[in-house]
Short mmCIF file of C-alpha atoms in Angstrom, two decimals:
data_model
loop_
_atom_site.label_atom_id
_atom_site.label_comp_id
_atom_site.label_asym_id
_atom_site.label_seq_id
_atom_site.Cartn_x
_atom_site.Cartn_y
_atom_site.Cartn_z
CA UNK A 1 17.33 60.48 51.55
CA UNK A 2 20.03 62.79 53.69
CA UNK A 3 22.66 61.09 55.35
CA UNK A 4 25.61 62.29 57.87
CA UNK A 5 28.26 63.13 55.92
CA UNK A 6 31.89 64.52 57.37
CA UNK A 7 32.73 67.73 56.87
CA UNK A 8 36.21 67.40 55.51
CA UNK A 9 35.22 65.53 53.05
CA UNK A 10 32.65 68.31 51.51
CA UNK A 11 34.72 69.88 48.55
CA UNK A 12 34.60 73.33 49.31
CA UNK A 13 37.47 74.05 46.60
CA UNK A 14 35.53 72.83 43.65
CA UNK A 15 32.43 75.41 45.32
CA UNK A 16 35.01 78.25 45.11
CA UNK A 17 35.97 77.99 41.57
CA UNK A 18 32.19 77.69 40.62
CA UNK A 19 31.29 80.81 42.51
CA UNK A 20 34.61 82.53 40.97
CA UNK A 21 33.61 81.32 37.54
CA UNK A 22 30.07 82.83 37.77
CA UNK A 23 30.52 85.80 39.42
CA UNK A 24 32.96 86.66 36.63
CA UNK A 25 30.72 86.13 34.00
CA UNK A 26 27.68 88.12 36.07
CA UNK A 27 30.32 90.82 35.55
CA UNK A 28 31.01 90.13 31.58
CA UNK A 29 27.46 89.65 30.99
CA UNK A 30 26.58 93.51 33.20
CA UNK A 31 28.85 94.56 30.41
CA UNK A 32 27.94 93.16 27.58
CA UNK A 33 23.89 93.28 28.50
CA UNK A 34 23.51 94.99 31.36
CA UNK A 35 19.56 94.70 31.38
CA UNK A 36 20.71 91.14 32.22
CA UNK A 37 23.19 91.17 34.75
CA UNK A 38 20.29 91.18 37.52
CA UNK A 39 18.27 88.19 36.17
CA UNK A 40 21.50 86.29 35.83
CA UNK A 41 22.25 87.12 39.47
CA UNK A 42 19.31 85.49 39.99
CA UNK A 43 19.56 82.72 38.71
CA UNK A 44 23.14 82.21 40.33
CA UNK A 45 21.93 82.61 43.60
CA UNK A 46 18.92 80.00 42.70
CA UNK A 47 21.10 77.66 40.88
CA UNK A 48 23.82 78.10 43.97
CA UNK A 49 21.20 76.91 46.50
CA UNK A 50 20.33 74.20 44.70
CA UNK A 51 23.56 72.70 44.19
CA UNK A 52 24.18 73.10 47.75
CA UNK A 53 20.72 71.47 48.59
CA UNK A 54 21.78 68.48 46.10
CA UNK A 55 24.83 67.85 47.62
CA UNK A 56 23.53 66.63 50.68
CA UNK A 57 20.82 64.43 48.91
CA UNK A 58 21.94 60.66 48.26
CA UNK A 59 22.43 60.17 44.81
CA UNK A 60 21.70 56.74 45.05
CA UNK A 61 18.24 57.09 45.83
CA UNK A 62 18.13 60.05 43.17
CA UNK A 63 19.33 57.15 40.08
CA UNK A 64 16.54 55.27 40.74
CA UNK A 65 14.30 57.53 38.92
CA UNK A 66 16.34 56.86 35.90
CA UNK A 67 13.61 55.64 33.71
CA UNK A 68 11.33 58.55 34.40
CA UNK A 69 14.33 60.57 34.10
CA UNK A 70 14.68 59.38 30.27
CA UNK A 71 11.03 59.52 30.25
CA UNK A 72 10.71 63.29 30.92
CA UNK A 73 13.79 64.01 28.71
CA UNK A 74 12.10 62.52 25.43
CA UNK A 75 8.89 64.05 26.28
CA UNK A 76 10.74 67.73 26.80
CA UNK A 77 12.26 67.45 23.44
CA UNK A 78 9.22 65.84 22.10
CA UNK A 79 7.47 68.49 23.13
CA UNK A 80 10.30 71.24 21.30
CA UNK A 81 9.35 69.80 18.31
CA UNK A 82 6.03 69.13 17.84
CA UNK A 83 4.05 71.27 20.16
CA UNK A 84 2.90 74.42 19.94
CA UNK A 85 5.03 75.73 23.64
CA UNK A 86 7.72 74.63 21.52
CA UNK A 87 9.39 78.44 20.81
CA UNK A 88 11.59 79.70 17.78
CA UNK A 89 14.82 81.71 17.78
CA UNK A 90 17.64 81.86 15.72
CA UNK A 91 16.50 80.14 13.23
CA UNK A 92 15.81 77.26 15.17
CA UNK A 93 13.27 75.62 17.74
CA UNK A 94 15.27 74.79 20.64
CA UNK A 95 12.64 76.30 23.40
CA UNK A 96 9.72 75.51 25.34
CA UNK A 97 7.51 78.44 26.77
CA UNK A 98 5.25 77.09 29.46
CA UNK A 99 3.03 79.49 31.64
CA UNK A 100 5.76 82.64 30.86
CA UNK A 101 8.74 80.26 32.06
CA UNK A 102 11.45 79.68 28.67
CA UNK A 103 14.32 77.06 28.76
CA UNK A 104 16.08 74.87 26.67
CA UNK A 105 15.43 71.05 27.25
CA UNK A 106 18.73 70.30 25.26
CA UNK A 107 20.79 71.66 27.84
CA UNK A 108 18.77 69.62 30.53
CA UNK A 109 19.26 66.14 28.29
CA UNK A 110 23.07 65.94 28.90
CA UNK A 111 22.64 65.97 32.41
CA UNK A 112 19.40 63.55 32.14
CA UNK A 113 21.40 61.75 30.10
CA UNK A 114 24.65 61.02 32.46
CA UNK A 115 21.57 60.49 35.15
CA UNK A 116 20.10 57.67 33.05
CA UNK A 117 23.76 56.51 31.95
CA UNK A 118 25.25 56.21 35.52
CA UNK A 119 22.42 53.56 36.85
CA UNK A 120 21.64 51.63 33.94
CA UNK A 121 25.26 50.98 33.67
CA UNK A 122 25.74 49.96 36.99
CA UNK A 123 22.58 47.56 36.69
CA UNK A 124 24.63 46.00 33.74
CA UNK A 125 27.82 46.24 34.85
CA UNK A 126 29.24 42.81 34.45
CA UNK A 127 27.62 43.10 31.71
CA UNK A 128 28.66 46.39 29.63
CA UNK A 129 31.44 44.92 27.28
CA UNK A 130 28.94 42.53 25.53
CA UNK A 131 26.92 43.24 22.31
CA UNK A 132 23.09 43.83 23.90
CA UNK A 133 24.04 46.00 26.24
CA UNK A 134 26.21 48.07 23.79
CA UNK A 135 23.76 48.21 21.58
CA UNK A 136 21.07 49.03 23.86
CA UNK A 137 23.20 51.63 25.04
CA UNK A 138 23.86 53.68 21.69
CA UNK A 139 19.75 53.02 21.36
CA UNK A 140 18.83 54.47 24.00
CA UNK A 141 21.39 57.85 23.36
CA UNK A 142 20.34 57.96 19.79
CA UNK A 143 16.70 58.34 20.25
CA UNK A 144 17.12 61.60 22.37
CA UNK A 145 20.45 62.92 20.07
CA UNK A 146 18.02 62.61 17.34
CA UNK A 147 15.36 64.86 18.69
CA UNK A 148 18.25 67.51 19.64
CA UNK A 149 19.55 67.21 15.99
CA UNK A 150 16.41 67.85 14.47
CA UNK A 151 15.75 71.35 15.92
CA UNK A 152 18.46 71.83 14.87
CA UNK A 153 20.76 71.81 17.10
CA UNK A 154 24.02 70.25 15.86
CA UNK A 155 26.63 72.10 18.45
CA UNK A 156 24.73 70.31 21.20
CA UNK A 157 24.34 67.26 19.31
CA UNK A 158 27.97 66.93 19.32
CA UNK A 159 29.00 67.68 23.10
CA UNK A 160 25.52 65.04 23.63
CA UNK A 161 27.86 62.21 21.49
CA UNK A 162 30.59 63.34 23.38
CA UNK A 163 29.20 63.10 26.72
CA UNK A 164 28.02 59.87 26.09
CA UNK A 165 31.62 58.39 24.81
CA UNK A 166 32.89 59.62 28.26
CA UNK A 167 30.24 57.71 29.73
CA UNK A 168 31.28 54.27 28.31
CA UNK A 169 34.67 54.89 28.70
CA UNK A 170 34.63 55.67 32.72
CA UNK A 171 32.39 53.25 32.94
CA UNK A 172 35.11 50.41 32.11
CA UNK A 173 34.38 49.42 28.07
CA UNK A 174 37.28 47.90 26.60
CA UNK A 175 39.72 49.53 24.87
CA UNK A 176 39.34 47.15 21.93
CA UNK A 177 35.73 47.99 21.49
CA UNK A 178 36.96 51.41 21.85
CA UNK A 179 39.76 51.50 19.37
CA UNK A 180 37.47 49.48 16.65
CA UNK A 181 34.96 52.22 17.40
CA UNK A 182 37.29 54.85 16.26
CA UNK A 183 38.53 53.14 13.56
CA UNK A 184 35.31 52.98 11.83
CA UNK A 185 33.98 56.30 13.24
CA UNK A 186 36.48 58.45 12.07
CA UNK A 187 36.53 57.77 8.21
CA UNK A 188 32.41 57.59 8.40
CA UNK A 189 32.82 61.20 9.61
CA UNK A 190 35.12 62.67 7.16
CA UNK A 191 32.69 60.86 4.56
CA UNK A 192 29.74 62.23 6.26
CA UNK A 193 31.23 65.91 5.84
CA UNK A 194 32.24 65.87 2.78
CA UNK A 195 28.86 64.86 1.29
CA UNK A 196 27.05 67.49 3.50
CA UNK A 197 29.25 69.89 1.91
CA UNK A 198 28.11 69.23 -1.66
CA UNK A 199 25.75 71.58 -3.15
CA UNK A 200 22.77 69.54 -3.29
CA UNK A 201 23.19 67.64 -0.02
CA UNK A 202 20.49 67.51 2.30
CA UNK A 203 22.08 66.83 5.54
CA UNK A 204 23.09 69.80 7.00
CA UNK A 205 20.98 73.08 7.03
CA UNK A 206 21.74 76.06 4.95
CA UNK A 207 23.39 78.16 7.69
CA UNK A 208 25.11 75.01 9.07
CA UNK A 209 27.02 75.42 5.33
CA UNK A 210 27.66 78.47 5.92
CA UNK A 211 29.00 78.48 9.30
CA UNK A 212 31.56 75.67 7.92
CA UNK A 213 32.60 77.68 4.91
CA UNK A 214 33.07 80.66 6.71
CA UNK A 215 35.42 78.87 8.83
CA UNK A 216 37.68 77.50 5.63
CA UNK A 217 37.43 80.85 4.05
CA UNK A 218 36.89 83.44 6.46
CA UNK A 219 38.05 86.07 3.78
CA UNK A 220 35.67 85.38 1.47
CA UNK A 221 32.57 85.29 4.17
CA UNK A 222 34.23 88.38 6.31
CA UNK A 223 31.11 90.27 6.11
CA UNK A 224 28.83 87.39 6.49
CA UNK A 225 29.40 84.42 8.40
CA UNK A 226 32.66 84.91 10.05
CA UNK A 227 32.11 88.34 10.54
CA UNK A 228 31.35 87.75 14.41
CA UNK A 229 34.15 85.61 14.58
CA UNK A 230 36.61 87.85 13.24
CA UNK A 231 35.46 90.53 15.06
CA UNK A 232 35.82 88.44 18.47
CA UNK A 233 39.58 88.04 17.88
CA UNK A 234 39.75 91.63 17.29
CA UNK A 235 38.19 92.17 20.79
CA UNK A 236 40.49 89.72 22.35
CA UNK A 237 43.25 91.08 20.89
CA UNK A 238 42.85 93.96 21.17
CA UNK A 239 42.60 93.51 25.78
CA UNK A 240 46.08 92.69 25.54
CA UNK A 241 48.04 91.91 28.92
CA UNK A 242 45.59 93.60 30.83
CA UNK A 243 42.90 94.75 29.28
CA UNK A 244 40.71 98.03 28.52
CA UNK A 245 39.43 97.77 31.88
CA UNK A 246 35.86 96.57 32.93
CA UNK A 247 32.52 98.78 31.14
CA UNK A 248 35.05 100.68 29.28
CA UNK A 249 33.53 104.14 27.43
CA UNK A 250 36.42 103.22 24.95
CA UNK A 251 34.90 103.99 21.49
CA UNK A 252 37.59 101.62 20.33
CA UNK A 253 35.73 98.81 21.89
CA UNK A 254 34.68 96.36 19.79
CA UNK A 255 31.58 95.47 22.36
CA UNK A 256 30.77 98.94 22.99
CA UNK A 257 30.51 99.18 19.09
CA UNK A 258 28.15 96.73 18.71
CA UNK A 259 29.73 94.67 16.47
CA UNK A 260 29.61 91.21 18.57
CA UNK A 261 25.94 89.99 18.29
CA UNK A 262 25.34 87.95 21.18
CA UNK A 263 28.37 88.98 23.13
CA UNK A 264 26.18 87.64 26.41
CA UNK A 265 26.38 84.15 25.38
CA UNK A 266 28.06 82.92 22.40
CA UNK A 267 31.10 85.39 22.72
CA UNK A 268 31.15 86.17 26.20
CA UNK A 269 34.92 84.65 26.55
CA UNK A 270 35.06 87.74 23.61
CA UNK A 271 34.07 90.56 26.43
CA UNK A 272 36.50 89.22 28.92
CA UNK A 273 39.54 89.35 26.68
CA UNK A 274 39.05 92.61 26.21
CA UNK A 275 38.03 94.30 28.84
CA UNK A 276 39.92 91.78 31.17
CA UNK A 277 43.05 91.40 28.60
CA UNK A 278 45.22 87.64 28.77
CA UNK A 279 45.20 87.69 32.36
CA UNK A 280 41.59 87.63 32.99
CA UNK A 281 41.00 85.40 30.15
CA UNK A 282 43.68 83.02 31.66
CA UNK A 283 42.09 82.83 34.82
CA UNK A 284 38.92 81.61 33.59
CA UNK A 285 40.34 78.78 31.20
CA UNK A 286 42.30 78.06 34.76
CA UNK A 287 38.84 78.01 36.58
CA UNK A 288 37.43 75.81 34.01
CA UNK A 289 40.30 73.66 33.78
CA UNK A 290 40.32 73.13 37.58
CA UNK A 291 36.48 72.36 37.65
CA UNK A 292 37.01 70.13 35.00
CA UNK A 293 40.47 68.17 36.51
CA UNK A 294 38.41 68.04 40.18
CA UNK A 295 35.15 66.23 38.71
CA UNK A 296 37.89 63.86 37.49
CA UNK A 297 39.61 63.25 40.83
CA UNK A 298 36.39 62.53 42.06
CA UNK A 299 35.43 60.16 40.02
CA UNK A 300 38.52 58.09 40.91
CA UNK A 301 37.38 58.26 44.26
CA UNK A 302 34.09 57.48 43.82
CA UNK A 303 32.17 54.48 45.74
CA UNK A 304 30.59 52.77 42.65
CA UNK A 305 30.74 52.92 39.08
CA UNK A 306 27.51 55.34 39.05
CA UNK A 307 29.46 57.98 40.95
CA UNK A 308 32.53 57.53 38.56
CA UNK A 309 30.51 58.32 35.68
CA UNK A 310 28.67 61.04 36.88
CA UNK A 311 31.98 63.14 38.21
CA UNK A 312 33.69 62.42 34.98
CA UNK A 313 30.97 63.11 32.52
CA UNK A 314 30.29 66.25 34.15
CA UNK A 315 34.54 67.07 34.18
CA UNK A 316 34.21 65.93 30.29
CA UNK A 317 31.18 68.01 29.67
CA UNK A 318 32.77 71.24 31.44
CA UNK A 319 36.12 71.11 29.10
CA UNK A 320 34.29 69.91 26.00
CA UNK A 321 32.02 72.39 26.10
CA UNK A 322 34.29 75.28 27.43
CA UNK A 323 37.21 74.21 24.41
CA UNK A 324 34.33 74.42 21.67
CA UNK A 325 33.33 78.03 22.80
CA UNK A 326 36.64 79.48 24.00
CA UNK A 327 37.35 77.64 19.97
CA UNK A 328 34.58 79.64 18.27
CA UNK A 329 35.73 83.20 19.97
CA UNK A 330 39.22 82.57 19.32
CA UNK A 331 38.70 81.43 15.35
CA UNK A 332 40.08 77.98 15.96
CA UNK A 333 36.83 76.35 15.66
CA UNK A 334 33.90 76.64 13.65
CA UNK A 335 30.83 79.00 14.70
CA UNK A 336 28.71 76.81 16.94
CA UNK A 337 26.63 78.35 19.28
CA UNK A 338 27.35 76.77 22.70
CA UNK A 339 27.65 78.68 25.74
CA UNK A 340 30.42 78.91 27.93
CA UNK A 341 29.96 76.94 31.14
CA UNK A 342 29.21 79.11 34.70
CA UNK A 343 29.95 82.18 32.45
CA UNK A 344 27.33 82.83 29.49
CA UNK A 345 23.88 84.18 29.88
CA UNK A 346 21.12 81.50 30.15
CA UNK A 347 19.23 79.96 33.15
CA UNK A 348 18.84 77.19 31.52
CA UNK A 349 22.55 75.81 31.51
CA UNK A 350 23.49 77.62 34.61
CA UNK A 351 20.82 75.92 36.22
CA UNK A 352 21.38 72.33 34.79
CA UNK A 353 25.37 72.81 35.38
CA UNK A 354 24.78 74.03 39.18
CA UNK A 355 22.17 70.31 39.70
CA UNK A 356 25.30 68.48 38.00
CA UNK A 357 27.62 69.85 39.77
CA UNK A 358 25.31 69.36 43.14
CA UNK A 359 25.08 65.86 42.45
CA UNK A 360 29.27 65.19 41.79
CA UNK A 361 29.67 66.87 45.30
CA UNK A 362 27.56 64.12 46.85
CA UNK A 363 29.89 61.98 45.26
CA UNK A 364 32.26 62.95 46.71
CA UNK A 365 30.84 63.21 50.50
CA UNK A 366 30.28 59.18 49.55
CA UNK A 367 33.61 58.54 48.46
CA UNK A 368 35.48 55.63 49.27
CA UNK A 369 37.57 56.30 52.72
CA UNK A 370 40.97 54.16 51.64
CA UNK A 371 42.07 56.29 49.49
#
């Protein structure tokens, strides 16, 4: 289960930039919510000792469980759905409230998911570039994509598609495949769009519309749907170089006036732009850059295809899911609700990043030596 592993070879830089990365957004999210700050803390300090305790366990044993890994992810979402722990908010059911305890299974999946990923593709291996296991492959992501996308959740249910094309491509599928993929994939998605923009389309939710429309014409929805957004560049903006200065009494303050709903989570990169101006803001797209870029050199160095996939899935997941929120505050992208990795409020994803993150640092105490 534990094995001797050499010190040198423990990453302590990728630690640092974690701990940087959440202690900064302990600090946006004292600002933004400070009835918050101490339960985030919290659930740093958990989430830290886990990671720490992961790191040392071998994740080869740990991949074994990868059936009753996928097991306990389709019965979590399962559950979301159709039973009655299953909670609401927002507009959607994306909770489950067990015994006072709340958290969101979808942000569990895409680390279940690079879990189940890693060993069943090194059990196929030789294997991966023919037609069954493909197939069985996009089978076995669709079932638990579908249960995500029915919540609805369609921000997560495109970083969970994402996440999984990172997975077949570190694991080694051929470019052809991949290229072919695209081909077809790409059209099919500007097809699928534009007939789940029409009027009396069924396929995306009314306030999924709305979140899309607001982003093509945020003058005409400027008091509705891309009111948060508009208001988020306003409070980035407005930091400038170096910003109004932390829990600011500014009355200027876009946060302090209230008009960023959800400024812990969603638009938390909104509160460090302005109270931290470009410089702050820089330093945690740096921080989230380097996490991302070190899960990647790990994965090169990695002893088997399992580790490979796990450190670059979790590099891909970071910087996927840190461009699409750093997009949404900045107007680039439309609204989508995803937090911002290490940084927004919810134990949930802190707590599923920090066991990712545990398990690429015992790939890398297993790395290969010759490199």
């Amino acid at each position: 289960m534990f094995r001797s592993y050499r010190l040198r070879d423990y990453n302590f830089k990728l630690i640092i930039m974690i701990f940087l990365l959440v202690g900064i957004g302990i600090m946006a999210i004292g600002s933004a919510e400070p009835s918050l700050q101490n339960k985030q803390l919290a659930g740093a300090i958990t989430g830290a000792v886990i990671m720490i305790v992961l790191s040392f366990f071998n994740y080869s044993l740990l991949l074994k469980l990868y059936w009753p890994m996928y097991i306990v992810n389709l019965a979590l979402l399962l559950l979301v759905i159709f039973s009655s722990a299953g909670d609401t908010g927002g507009g959607a059911q994306r909770w489950l409230e067990i015994g006072g305890l709340r958290f969101q299974p979808s942000e569990t999946a895409k680390i279940l998911l690079i879990l189940f990923f890693a060993q069943f593709i090194m059990k196929y291996k030789e294997k991966l570039n023919t037609f069954p296991v493909i197939i069985s492959c996009v089978i076995l992501a669709v079932i638990p994509w579908f249960l995500i996308f029915k919540q609805p959740d369609l921000s997560t249910s495109i970083v969970f598609i994402m996440v999984f094309c990172i997975i077949m491509f570190s694991a080694g599928i051929s470019y052809k495949l991949v290229f072919g993929a695209l081909a077809v994939t790409i059209p099919a998605v500007v097809v699928v769009i534009t007939l789940a923009m029409q009027p009396d389309s069924t396929l995306l939710d009314e306030y999924q519309k709305n979140r899309i429309l607001s982003f093509i014409n945020p003058e005409e929805y400027e008091t509705e749907g891309a009111y948060q957004q508009l208001n988020s560049i306003m409070a980035i903006g407005s930091g400038q170089l170096d910003g109004k200065g932390y829990k600011n009494n500014e009355i200027t303050s876009v946060k302090n006036g209230n008009f960023i709903s959800e400024a812990q989570t969603d638009f938390v990169f909104a509160v460090i732009g302005e109270e931290f101006g470009f410089k702050g803001s820089v330093a945690v797209i740096a921080l989230l850059c380097g996490i991302a870029l070190e899960c990647i050199s790990i994965a090169r160095k990695a002893k088997d295809i399992a580790g490979t996939i796990i450190a670059a899935s979790m590099g891909g997941l970071i910087a996927f899911q840190s461009f699409f929120n750093i997009g949404v505050a900045t107007f680039i992208l439309p609204n989508t609700g995803l937090p911002l990795p290490f940084v927004s409020y919810g134990l949930t994803s802190l707590w599923s990043l920090f066991i990712g993150m545990g398990i690429v640092l015992n790939v890398r105490l297993q790395a290969k030596r010759n490199y």
